Coordinates of N, CA and C in Angstrom, one line a residue:
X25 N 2.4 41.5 -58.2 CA 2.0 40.2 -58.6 C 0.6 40.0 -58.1
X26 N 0.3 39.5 -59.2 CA -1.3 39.5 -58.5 C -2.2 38.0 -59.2
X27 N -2.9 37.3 -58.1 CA -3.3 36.2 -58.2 C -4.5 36.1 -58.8
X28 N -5.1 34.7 -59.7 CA -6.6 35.1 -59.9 C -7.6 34.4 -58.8
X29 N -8.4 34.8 -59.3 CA -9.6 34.2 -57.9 C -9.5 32.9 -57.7
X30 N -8.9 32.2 -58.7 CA -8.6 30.8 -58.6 C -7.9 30.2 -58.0
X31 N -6.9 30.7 -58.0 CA -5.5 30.5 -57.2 C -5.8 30.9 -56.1
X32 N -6.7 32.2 -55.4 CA -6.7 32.4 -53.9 C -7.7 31.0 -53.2
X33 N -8.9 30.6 -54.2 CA -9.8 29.6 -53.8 C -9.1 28.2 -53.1
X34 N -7.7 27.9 -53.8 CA -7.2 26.9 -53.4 C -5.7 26.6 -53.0
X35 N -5.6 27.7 -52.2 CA -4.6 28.2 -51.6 C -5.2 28.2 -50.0
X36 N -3.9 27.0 -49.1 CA -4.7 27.7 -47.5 C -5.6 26.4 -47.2
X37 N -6.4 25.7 -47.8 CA -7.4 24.9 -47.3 C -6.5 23.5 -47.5
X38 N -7.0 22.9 -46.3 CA -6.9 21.5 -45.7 C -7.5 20.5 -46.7
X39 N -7.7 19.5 -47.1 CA -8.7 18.4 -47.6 C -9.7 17.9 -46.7
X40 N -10.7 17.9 -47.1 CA -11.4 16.8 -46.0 C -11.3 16.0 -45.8
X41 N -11.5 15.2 -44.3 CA -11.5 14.1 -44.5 C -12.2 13.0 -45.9
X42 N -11.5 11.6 -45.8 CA -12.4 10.8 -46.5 C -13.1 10.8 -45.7
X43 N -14.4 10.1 -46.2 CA -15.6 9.6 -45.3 C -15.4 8.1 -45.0
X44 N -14.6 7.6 -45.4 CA -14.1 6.3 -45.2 C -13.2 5.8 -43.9
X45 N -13.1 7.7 -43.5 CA -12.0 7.2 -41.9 C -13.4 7.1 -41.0
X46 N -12.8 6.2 -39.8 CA -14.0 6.6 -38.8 C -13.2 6.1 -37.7
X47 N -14.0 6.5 -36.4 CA -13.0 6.5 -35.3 C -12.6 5.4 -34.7
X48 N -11.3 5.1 -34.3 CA -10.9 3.6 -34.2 C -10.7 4.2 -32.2
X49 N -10.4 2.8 -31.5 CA -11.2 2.1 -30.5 C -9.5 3.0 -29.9
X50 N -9.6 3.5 -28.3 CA -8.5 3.9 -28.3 C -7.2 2.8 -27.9
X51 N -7.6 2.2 -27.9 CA -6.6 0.3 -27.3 C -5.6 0.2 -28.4
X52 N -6.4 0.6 -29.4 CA -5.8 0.4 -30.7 C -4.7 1.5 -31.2
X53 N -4.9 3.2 -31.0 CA -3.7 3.2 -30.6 C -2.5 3.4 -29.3
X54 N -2.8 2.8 -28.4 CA -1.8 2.2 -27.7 C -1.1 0.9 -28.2
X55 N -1.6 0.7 -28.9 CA -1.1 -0.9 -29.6 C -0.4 -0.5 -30.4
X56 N -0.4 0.3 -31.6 CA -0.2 0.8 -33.0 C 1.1 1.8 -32.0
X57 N 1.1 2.9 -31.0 CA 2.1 3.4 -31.7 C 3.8 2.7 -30.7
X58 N 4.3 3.5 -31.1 CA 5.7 2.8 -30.8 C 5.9 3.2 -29.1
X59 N 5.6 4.1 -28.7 CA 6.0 5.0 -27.6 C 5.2 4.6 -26.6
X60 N 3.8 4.6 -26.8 CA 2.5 4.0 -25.9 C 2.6 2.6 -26.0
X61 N 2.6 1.7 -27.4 CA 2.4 0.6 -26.9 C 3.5 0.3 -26.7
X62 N 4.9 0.5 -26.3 CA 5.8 -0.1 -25.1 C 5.1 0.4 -23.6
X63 N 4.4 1.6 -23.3 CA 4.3 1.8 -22.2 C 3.0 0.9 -21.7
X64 N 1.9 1.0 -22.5 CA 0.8 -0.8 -22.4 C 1.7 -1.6 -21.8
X65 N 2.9 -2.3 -22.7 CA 3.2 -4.0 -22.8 C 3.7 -3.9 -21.3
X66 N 4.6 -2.7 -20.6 CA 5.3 -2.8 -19.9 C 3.9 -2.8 -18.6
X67 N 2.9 -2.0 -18.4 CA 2.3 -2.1 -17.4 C 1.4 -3.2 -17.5
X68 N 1.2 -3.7 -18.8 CA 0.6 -5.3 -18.7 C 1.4 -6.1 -17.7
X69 N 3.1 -6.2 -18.4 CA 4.1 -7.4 -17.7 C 4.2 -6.5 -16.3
X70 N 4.2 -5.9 -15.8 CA 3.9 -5.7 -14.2 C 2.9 -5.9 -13.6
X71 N 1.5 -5.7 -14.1 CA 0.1 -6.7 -13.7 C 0.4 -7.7 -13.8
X72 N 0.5 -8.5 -14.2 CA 0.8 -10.0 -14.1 C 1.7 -10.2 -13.6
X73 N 3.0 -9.2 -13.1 CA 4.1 -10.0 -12.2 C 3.2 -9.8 -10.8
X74 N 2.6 -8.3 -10.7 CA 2.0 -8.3 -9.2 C 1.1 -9.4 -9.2
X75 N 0.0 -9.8 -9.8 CA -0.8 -11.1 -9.7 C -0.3 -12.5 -9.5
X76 N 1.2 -12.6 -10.2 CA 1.9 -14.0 -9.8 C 2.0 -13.7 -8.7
X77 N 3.0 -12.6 -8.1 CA 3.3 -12.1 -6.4 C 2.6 -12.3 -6.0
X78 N 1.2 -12.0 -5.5 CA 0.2 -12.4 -4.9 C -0.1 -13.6 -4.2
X79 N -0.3 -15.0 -5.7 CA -0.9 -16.3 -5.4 C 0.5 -16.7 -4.8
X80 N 1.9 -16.3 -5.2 CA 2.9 -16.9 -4.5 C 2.7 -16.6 -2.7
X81 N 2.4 -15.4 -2.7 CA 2.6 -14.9 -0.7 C 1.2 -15.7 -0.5
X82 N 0.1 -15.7 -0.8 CA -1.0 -16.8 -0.5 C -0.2 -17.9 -0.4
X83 N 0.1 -18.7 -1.2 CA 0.4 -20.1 -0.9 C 1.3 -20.0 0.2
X84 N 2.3 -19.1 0.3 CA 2.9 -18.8 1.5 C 2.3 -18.2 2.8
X85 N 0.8 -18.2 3.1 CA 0.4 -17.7 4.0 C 1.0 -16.3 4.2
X86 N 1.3 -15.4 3.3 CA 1.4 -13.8 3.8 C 0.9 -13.5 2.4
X87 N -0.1 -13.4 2.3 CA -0.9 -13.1 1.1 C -1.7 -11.6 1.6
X88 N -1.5 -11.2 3.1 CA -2.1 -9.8 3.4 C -0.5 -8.8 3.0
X89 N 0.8 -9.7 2.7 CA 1.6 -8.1 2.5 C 1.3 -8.0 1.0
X90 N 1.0 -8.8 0.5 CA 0.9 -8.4 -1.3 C 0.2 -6.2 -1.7
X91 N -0.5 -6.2 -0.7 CA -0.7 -4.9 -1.0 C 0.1 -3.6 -0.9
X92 N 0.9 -4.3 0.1 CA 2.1 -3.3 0.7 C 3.6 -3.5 0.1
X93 N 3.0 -4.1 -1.4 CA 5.0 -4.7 -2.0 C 4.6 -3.9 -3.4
X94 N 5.5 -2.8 -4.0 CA 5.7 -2.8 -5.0 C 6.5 -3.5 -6.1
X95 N 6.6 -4.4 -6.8 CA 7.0 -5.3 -7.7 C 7.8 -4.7 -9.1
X96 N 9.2 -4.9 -9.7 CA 9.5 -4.6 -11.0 C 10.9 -5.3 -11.0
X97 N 11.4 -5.8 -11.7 CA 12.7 -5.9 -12.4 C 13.7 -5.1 -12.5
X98 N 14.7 -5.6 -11.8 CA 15.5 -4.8 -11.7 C 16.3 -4.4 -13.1
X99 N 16.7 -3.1 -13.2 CA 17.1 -2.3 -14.8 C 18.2 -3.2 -15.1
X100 N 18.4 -3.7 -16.6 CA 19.4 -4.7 -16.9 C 19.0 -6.1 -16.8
X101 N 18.3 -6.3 -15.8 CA 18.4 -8.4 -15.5 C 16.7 -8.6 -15.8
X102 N 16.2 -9.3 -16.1 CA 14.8 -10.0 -15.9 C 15.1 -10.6 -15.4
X103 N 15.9 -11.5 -14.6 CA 16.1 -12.8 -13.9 C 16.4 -12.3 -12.4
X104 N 16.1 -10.9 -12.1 CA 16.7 -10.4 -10.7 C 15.1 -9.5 -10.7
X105 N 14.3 -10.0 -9.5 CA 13.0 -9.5 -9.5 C 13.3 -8.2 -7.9
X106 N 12.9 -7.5 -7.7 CA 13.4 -6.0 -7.5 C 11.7 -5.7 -6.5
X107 N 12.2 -6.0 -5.1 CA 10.8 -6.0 -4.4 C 10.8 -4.5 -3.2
X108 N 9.8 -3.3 -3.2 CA 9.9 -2.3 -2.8 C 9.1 -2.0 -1.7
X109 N 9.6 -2.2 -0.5 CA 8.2 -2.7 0.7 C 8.2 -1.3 1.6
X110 N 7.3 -0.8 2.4 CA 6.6 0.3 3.1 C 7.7 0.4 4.4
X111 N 8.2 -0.7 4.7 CA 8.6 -1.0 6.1 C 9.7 -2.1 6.5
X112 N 10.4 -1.9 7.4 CA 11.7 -2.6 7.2 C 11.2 -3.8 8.2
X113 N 9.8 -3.9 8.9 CA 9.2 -5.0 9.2 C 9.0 -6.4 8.3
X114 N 8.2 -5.5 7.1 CA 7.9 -6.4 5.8 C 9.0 -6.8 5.4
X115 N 10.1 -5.7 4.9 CA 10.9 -6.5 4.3 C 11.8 -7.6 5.6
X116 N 11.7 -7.5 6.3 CA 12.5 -8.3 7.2 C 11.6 -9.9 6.9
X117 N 10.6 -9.6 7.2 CA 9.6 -11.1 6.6 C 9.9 -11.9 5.3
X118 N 10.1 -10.7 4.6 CA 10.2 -11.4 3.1 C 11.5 -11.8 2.9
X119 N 12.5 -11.1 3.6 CA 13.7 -11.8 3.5 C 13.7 -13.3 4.0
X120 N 12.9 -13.5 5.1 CA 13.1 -14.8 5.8 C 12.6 -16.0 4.9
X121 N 11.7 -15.4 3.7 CA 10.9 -16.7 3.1 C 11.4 -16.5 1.6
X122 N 12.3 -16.1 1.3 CA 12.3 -15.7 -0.1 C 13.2 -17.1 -1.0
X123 N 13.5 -18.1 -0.3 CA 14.0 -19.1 -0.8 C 12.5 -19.5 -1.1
X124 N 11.8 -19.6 -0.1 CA 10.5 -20.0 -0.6 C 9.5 -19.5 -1.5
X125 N 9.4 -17.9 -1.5 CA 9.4 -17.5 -2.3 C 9.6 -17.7 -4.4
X126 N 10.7 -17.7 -4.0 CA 11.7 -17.8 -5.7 C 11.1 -19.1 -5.9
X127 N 10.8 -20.4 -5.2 CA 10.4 -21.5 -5.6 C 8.8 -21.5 -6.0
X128 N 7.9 -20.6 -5.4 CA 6.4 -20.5 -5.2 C 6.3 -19.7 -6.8
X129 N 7.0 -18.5 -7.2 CA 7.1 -17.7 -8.2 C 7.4 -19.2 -9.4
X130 N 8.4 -19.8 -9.2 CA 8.5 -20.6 -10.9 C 7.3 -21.3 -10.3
X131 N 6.9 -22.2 -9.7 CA 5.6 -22.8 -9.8 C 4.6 -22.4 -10.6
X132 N 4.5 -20.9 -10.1 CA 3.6 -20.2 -11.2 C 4.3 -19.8 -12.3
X133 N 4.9 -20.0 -12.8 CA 6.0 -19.7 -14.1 C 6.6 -18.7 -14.3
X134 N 6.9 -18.1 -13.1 CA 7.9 -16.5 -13.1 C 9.3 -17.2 -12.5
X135 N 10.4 -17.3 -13.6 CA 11.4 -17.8 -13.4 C 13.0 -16.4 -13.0
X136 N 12.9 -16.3 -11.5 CA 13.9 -15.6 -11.2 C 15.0 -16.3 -10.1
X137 N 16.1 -15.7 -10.8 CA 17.3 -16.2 -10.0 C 17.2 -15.4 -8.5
X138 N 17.4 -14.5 -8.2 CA 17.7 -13.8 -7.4 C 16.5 -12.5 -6.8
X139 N 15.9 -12.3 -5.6 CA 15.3 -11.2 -5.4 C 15.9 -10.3 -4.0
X140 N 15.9 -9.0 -4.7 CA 16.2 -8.0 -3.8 C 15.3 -7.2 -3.0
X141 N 15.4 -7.4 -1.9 CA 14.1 -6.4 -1.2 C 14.7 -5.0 -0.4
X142 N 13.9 -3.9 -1.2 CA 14.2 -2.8 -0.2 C 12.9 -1.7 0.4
X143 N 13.6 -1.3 1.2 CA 12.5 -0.2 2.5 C 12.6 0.8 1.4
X144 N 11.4 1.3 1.4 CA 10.8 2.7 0.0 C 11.1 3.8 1.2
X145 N 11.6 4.7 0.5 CA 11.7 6.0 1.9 C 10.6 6.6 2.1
X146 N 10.4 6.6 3.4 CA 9.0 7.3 3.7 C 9.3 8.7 3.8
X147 N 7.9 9.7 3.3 CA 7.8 10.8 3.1 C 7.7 11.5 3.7
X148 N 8.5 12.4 4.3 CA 8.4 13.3 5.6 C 7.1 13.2 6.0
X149 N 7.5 13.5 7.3 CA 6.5 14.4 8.1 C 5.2 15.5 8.6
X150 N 6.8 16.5 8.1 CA 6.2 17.6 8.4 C 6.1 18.4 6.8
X151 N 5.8 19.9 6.9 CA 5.4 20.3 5.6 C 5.8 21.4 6.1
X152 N 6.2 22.1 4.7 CA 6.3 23.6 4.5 C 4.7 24.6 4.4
X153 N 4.7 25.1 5.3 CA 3.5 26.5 5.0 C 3.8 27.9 5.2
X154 N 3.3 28.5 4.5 CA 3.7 30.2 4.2 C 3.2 30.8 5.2
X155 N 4.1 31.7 5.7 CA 3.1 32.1 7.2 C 1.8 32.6 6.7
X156 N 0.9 32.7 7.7 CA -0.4 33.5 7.8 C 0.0 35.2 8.0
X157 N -1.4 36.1 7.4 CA -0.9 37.1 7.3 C -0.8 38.3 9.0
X158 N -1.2 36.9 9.6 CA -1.5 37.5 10.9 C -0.6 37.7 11.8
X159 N 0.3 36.4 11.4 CA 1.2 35.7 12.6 C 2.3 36.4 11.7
X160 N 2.9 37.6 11.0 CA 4.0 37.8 10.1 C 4.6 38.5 11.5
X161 N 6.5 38.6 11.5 CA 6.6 38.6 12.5 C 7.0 40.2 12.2
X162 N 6.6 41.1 13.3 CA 6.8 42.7 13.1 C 8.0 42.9 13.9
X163 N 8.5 44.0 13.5 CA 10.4 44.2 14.2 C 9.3 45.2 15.2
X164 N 10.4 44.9 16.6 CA 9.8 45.6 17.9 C 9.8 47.1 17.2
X165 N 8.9 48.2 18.1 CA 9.4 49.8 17.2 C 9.7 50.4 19.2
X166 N 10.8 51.1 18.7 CA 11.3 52.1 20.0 C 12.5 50.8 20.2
X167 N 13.0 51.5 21.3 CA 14.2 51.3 22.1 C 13.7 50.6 23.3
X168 N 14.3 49.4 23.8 CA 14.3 48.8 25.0 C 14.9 49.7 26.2
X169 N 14.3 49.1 27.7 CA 14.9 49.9 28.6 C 16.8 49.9 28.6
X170 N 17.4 49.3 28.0 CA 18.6 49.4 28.7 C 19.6 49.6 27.3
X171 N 18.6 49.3 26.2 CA 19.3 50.1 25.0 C 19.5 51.4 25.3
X172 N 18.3 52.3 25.2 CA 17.5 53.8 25.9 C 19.0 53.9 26.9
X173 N 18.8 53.3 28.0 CA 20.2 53.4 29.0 C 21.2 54.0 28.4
X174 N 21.6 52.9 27.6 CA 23.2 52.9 27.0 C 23.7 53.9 26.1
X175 N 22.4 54.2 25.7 CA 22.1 55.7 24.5 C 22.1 56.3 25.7
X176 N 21.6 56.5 26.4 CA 21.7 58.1 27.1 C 23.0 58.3 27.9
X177 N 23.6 56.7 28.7 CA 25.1 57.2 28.6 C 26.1 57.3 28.1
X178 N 26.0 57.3 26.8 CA 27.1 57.6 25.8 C 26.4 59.4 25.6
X179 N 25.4 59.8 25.6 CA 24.9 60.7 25.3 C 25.2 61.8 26.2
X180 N 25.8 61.5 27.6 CA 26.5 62.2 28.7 C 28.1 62.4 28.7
X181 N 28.4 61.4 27.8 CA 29.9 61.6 27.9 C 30.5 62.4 25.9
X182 N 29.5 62.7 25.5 CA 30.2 63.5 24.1 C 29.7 64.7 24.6
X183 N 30.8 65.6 23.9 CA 30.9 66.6 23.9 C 29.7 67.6 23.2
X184 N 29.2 68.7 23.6 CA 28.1 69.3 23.7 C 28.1 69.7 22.0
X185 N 29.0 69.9 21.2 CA 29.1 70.8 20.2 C 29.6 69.2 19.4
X186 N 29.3 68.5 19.5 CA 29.7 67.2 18.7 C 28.7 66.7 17.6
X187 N 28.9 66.0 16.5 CA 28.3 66.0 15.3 C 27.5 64.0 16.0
X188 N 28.2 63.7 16.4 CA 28.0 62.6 17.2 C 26.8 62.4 18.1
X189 N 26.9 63.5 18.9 CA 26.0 64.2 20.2 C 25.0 64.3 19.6
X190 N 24.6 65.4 18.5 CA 23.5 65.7 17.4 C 22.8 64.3 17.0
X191 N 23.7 63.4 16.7 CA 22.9 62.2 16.0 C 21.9 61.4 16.9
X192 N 23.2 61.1 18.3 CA 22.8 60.3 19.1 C 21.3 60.6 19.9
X193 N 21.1 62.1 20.0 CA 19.9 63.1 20.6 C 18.5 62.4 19.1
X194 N 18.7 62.5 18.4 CA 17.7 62.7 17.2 C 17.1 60.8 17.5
X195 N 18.5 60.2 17.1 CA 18.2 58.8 17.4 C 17.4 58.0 18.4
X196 N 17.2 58.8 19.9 CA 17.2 59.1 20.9 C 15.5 59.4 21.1
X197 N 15.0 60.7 20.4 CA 14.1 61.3 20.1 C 13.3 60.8 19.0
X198 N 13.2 60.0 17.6 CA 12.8 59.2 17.0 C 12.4 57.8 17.2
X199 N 13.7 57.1 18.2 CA 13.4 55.6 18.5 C 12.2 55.2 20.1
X200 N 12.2 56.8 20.7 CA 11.5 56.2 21.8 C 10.0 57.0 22.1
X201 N 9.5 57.2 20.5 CA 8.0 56.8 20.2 C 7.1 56.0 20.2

């Protein structure tokens, strides 16, 4: 089967663009698509919850922990605000004012029933590293004095023509180079 020149010319190729598209602003698609602009709306409504948090611990005179609180809603309730603190100092603070709190938040128009505060786990310590090629640890070579010992007196009590005797000599002779 065989094609004419015609058929291969437009076979395979793309369209071009119109010249009528042109490049749109990238805001626009985080707005436009379904996937992104829920992930926008959602980090919008958490800016503005941490900025209501804020003026509320200000009017409360603890307006320096606002940096040390991560803020979200607990999965299921909007009405249960979900507070995630560095240190079981802070949250002990925040527990003591959080009636005052919940009242400072609707002032500014964040209306929650109930807030939970918890200690974020802190991140170990210490860390994994691969040894260095220096410090790799080498198996001792030869026999210790009292291994050597114990080999040589088992090596006095077999018998001269023993297949035992043979080994224990060679082993004897190889290990205490």
């Amino acid at each position: 089967m065989s094609l004419s020149p015609a058929a291969l010319f437009f076979m395979n190729f793309a369209r071009k663009p119109s010249p009528k598209h042109t490049a749109h602003d990238w805001m626009d698609y985080l707005r436009d698509s379904d996937g992104l602009g829920s992930i926008l709306a959602t980090t919008e409504h958490l800016a503005k919850l941490k900025a209501t948090l804020h003026l509320a611990l200000v009017a409360l005179e603890q307006g320096h922990l606002s940096p040390k609180i991560e803020a979200g809603w607990r999965s299921g309730a909007q009405d249960e605000l979900f507070l995630l603190v560095g240190s079981a100092s802070i949250g002990s603070r925040l527990q003591q004012i959080l009636p005052s709190l919940i009242n400072e938040l609707a002032k500014n128009g964040l209306q929650c029933k109930a807030i939970k505060v918890r200690v974020k786990p802190s991140p170990p310590a210490w860390e994994i590293k691969p040894r260095d090629e220096a410090k790799k640890y080498e198996a001792p070579k030869g026999l210790n004095e009292i291994a050597k010992k114990s080999w040589q007196e088992l090596l006095e009590k077999l018998p001269p023509d023993s297949g035992l005797r043979k080994a224990v000599e060679r082993l004897l002779q190889n290990k205490s180079k």
